[in-house]
Coordinates of C-alpha atoms and ligand atoms in Angstrom, one line a residue:
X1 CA 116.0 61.7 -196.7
X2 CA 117.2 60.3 -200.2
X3 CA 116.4 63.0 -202.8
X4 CA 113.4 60.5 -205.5
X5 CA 114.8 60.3 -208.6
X6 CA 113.8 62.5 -211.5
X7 CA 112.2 61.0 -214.5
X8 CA 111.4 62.1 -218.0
X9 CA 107.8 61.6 -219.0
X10 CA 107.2 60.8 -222.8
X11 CA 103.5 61.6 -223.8
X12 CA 102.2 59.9 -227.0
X13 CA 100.7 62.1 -228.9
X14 CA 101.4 61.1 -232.7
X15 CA 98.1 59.7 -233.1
X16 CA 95.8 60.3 -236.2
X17 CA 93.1 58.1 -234.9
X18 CA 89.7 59.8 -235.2
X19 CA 87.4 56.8 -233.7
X20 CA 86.6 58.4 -230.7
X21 CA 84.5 61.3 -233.1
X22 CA 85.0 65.1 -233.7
X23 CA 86.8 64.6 -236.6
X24 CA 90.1 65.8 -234.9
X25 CA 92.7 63.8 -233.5
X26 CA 91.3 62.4 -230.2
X27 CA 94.6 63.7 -227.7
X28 CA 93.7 67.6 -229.5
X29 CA 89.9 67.1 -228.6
X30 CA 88.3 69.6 -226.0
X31 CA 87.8 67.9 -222.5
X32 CA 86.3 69.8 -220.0
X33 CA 87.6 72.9 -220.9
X34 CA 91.3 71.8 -222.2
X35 CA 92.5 69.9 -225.3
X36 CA 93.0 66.0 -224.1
X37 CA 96.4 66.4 -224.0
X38 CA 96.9 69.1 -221.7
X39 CA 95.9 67.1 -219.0
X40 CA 98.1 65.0 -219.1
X41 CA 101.3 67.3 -219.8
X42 CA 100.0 69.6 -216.5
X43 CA 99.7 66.1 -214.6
X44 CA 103.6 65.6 -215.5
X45 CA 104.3 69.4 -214.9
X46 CA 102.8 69.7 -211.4
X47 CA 105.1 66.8 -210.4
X48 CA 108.6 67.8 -209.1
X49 CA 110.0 64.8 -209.6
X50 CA 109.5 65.2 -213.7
X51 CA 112.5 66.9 -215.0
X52 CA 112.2 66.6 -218.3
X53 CA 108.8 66.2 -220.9
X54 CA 108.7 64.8 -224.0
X55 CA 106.0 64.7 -226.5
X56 CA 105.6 62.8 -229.8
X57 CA 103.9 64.5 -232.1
X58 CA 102.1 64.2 -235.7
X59 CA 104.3 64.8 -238.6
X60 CA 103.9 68.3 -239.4
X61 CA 102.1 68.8 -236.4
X62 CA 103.9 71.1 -234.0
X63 CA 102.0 74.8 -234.9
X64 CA 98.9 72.2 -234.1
X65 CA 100.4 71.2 -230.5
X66 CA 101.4 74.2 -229.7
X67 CA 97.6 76.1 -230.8
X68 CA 96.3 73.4 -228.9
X69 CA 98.8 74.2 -225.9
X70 CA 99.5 77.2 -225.2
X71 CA 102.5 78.4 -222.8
X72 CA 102.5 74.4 -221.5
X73 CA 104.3 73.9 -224.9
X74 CA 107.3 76.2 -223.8
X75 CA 107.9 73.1 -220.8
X76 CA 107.8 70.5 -223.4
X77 CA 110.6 68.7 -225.9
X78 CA 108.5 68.4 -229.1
X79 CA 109.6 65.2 -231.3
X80 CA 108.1 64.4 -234.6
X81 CA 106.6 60.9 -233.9
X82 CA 107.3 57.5 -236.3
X83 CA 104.8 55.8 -238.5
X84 CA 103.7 53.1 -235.9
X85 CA 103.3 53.5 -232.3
X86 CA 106.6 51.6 -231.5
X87 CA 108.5 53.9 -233.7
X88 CA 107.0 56.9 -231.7
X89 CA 108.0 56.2 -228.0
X90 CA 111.5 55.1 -230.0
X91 CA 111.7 59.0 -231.3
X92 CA 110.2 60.2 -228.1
X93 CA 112.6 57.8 -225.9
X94 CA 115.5 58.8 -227.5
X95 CA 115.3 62.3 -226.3
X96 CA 115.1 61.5 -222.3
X97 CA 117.9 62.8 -220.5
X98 CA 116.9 61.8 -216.9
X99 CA 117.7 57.9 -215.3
X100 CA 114.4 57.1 -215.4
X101 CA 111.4 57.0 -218.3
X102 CA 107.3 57.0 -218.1
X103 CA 105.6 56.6 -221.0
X104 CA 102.3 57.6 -221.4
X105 CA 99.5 57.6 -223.9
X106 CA 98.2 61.0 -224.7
X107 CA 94.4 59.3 -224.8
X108 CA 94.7 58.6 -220.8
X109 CA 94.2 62.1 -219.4
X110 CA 92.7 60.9 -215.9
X111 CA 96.4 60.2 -214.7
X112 CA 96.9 60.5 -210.6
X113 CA 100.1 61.2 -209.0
X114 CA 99.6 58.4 -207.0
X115 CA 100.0 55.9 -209.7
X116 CA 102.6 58.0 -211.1
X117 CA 104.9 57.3 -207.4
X118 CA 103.9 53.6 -207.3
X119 CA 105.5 53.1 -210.6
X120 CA 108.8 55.1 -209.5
X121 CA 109.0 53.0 -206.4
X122 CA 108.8 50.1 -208.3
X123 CA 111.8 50.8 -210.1
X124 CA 113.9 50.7 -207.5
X125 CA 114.0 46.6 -207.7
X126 CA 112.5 46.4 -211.4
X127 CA 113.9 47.4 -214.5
X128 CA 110.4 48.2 -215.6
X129 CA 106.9 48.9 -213.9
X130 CA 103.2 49.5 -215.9
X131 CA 99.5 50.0 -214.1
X132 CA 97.7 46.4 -214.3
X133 CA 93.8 45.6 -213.8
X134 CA 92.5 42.1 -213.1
X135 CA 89.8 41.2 -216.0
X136 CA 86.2 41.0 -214.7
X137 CA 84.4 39.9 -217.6
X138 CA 84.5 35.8 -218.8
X139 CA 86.7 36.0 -221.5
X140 CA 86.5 33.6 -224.5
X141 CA 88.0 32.8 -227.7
X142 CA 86.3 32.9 -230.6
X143 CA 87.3 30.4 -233.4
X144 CA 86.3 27.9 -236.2
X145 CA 84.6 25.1 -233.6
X146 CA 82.7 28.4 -231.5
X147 CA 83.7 29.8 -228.5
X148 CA 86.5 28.6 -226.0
X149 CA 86.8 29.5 -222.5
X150 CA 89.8 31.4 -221.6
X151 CA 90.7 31.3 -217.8
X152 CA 91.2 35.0 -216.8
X153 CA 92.5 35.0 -213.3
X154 CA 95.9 35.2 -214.3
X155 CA 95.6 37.7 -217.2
X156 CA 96.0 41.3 -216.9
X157 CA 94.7 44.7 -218.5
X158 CA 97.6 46.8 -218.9
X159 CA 97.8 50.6 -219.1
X160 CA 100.3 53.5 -218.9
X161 CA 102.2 55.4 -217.8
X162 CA 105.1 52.2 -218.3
X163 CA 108.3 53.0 -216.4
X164 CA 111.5 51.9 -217.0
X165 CA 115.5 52.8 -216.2
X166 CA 115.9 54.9 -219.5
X167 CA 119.3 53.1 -220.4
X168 CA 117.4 49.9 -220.4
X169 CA 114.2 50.8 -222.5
X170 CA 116.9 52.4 -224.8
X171 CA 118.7 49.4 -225.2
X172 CA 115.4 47.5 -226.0
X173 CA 114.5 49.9 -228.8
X174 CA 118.1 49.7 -230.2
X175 CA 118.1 45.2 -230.3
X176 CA 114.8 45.4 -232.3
X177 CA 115.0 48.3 -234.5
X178 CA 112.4 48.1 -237.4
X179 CA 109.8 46.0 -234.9
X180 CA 106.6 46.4 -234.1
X181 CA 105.5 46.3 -230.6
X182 CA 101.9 47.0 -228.6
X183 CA 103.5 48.7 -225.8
X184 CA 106.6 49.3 -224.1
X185 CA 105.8 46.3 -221.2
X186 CA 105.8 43.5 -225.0
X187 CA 109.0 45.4 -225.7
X188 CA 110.6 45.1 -222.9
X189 CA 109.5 41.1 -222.0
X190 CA 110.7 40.3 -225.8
X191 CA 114.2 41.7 -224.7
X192 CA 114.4 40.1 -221.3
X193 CA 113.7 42.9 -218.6
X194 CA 112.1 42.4 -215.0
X195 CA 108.7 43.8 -214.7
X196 CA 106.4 44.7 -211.9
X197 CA 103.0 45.4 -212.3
X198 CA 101.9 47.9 -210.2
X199 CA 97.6 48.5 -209.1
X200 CA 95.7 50.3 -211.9
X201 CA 93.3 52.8 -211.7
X202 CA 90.1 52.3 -213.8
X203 CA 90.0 56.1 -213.6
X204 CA 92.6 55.9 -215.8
X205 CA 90.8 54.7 -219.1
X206 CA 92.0 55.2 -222.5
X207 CA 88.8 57.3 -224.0
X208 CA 88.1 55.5 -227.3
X209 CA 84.7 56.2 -227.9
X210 CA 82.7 58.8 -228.1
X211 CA 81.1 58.4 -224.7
X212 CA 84.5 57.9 -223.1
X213 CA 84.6 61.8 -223.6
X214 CA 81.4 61.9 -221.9
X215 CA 82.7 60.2 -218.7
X216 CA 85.9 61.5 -218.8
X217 CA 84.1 64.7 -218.8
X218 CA 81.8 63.8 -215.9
X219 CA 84.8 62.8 -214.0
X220 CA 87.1 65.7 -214.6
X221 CA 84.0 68.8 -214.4
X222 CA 81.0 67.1 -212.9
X223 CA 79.4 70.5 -212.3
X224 CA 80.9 72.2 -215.2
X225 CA 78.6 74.3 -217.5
X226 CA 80.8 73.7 -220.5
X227 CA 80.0 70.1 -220.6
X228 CA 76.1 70.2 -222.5
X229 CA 74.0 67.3 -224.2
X230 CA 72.2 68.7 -227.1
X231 CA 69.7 67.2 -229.5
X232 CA 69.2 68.0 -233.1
X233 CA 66.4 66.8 -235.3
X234 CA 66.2 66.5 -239.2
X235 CA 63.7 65.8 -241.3
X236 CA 64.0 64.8 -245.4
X237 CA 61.8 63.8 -248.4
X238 CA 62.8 63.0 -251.7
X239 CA 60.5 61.7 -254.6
X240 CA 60.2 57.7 -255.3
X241 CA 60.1 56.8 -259.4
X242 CA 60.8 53.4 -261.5
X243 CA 64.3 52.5 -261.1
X244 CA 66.8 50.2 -260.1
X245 CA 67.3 50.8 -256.4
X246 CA 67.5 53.3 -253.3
X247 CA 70.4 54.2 -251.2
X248 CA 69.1 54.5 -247.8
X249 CA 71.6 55.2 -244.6
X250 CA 74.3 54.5 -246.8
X251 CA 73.1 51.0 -247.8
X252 CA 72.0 50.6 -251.6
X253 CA 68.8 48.4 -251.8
X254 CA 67.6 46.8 -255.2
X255 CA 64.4 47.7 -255.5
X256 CA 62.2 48.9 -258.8
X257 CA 62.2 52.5 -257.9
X258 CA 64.5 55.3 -256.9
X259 CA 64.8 58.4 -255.5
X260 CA 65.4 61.7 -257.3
X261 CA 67.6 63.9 -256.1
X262 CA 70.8 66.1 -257.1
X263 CA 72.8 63.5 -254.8
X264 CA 72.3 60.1 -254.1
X265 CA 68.8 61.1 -253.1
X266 CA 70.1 59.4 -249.4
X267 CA 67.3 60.4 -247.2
X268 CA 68.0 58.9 -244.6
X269 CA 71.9 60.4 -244.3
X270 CA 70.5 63.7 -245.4
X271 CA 68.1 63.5 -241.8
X272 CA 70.7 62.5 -239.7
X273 CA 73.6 65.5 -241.2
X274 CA 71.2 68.0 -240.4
X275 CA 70.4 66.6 -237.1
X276 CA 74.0 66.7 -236.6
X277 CA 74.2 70.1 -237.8
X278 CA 71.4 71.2 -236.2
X279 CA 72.8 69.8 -232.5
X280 CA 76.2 71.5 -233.7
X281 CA 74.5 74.9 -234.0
X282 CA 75.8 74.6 -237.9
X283 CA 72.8 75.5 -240.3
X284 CA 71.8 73.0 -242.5
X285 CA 72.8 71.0 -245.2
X286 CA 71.7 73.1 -247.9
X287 CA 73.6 75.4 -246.4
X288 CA 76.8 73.5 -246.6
X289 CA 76.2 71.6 -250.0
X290 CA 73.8 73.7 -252.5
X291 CA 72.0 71.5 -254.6
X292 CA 72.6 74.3 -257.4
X293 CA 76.3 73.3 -257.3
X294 CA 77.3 70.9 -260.0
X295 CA 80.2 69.1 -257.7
X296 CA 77.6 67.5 -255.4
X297 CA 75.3 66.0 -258.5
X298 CA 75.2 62.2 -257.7
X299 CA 77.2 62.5 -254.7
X300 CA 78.0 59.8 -252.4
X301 CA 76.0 61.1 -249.4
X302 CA 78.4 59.4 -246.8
X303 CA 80.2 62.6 -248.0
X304 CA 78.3 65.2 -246.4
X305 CA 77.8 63.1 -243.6
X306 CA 81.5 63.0 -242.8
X307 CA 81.7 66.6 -243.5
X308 CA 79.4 67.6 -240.9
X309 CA 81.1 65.1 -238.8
X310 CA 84.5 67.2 -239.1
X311 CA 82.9 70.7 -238.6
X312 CA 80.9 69.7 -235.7
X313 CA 84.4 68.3 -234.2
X314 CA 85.7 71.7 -235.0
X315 CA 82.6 73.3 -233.0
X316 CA 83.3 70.8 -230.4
X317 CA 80.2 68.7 -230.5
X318 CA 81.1 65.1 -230.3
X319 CA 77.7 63.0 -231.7
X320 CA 76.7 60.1 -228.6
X321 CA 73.5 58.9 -230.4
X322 CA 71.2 58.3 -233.2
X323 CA 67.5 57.5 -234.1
X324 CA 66.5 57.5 -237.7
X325 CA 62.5 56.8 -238.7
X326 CA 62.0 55.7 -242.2
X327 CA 59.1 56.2 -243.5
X328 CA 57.2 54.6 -246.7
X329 CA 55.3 51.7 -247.9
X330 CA 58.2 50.5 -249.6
X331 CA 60.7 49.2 -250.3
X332 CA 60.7 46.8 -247.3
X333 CA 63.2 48.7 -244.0
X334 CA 63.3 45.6 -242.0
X335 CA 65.8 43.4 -243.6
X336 CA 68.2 45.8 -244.6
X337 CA 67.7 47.2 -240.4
X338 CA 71.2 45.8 -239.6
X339 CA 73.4 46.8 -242.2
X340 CA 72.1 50.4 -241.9
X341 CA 73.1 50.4 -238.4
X342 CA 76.4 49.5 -238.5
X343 CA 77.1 51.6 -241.5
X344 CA 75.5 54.8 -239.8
X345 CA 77.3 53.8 -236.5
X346 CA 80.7 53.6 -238.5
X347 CA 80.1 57.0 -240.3
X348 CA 79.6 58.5 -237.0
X349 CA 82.5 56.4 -235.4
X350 CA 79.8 55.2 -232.9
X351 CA 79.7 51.6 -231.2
X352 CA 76.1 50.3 -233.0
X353 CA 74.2 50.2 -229.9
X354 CA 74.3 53.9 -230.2
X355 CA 72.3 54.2 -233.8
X356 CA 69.1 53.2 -233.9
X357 CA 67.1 52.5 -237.2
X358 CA 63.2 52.3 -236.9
X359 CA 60.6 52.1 -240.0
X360 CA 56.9 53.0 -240.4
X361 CA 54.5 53.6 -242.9
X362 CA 51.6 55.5 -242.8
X363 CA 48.9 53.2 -243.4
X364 CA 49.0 54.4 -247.2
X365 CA 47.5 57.8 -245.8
X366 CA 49.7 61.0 -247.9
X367 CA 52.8 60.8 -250.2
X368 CA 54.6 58.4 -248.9
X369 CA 51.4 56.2 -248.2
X370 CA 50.6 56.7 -252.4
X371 CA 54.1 56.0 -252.6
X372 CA 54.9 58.8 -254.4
X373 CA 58.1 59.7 -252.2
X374 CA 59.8 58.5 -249.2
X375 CA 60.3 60.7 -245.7
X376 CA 63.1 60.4 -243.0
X377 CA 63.8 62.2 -239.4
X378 CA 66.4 61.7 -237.5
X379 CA 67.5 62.7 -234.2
X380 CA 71.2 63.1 -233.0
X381 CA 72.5 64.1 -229.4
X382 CA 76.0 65.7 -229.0
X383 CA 78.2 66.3 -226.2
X384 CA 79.3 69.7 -226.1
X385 CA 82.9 70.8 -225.3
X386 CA 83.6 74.2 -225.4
X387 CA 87.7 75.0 -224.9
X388 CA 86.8 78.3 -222.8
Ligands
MG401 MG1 67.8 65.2 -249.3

């Protein structure tokens, strides 16, 4: 039998992106036990047919890789990524030694070998070869006259690893230098290549979101201890007086009163950080910002929000939810119910059907019912990765 060709698999992992939470870069994230990334990389190691692996990296970023690695680091070529994706694989590309290429996103780490062999096979009549889904949901454009209907039975979701005969893929990279290009399979049409598209796996998802982690994680260690959902609560008051306005969930609302406070007297964000801390196992925010330091007087209160945001990452508690309950007679919740969701749900790097924002009073019963201050709670659940 014909000995398969080896290939040299290029893992993109030059990413800064931070929209899937934690406050890390989503490929260094703990997933069931591993950072993203080393899922991948064993994935490639484990096949005999990969005889070479090449990583792109952040700028500055190879003590990072190899913390986050381990020994797995030793089997890798680390290359400094570029400043765009395109640049990246270029870097990455460049250092393949082997007849044939894979490229892979670092943010896939529920790669089989079995899409890896379709794609090698299909190189044998194609000069290039990437995973492709067929698109279940109506698709429609939206544009100045509404909505148009798009017919989807021809189109395609593409995802990686994308093959190609490295001599080729390095010859498209060399006619566009400078370009810009989503992925290798645009790079390769705009130069003229053959492609196949080989079956996709929806296993093989690009995690995102936040709860992309959480069924990645259900996938990969459905039993495993070290996947936990944990709730935190928080609970703030801060007095109401004459004034100009309130900033409430990060949304300033002109109203004649205020709240005091050494910050921005945010109630509402100060809630939700210590439920976050409080889910994290990380005190509270007292703890973190002092009121008796002089740095956080009148401070933006998104601020402590993100901080928490980043240590919790660090603890490896990735926030899935939010419910925040406002309570006072005024100023008036409802109308402003919208643009405290999506500012919350960007803050957190959540999709907005993951915050919710709910107000009550209390039927001018107590302080808030006199008016004399204004109360919020706040719950937030976590996912909890822990890289043991
Ligand atoms: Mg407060």
């Amino acid at each position: 039998m014909e000995s398969p060709t080896p290939y040299t698999a290029c893992i993109v992992a030059a990413g800064r992106g931070t929209r899937a939470g934690g406050g890390v870069p989503k490929q260094f994230r703990p997933l069931a036990g591993k950072p993203v990334l080393a899922w991948s990389v064993e994935r490639f190691v484990s096949d005999p047919q990969c005889a070479q692996l090449v990583i792109a990296i952040p700028k500055d970023g190879e003590a990072d890789v190899r913390n986050h690695l381990g020994p797995l680091a030793d089997q890798c070529v680390l290359v400094e990524g570029g400043a765009t994706r395109t640049a990246s694989v270029a870097k990455a590309v460049s250092a393949a030694d082997q007849a044939l290429v894979l490229v892979h996103d670092a943010a896939r780490p529920l790669l089989t070998q079995t899409q890896i062999n379709l794609l090698v096979e299909a190189l044998e009549t194609h000069d290039g070869a990437a995973p492709a889904l067929p698109v279940a949901d109506a698709i429609v454009r939206e544009d100045d006259g509404g909505v148009t209907a798009v017919d989807r039975s021809d189109l395609r979701r593409v995802q990686t690893p994308q093959a190609f005969h490295t001599a080729k893929l390095k010859a498209c990279f060399e006619k566009t230098a400078g370009e810009d290009f989503p992925d290798e399979v645009s790079l390769a049409r705009a130069c003229g290549l053959n492609l196949a598209l080989t079956a996709g796996d929806e296993q093989n998802f690009k995690l995102t979101w936040p709860a992309d982690f959480e069924r990645a994680e259900r996938i990969l260690a459905p039993n495993s201890p070290t996947a936990l959902t944990v709730v935190g609560s928080g609970y703030d008051v801060h007095r109401m007086e004459a004034g100009d306005g309130v900033h409430l969930c990060g949304v300033f609302i002109e109203c004649p009163f205020h709240l005091v406070g050494h910050s921005d007297a945010d109630a509402g964000l100060h809630a939700i950080t210590d439920a976050l801390l409080g889910a994290a196992g990380l005190g509270d925010i007292g703890e973190h910002f002092p009121p008796t330091d002089e740095q956080w007087r009148g401070a933006d209160s998104v601020m402590f929000l993100e901080h928490a945001l980043k240590i919790a990452g660090e603890a490896g508690a990735t926030p899935v939810h939010c419910d925040v309950t406002l309570i006072c007679e005024r100023p008036k919740i409802g109308p402003h119910k919208a643009a405290m969701k999506a500012r919350v749900a960007d803050i957190l790097r959540l999709p907005p059907q993951r915050v919710n924002i709910k107000a009550t009073t209390t039927e001018k019963l107590g302080f808030t019912g006199r008016g004399e201050g204004l109360a919020a709670e706040a719950v937030v659940t976590c996912v909890i990765s822990e890289a043991s």
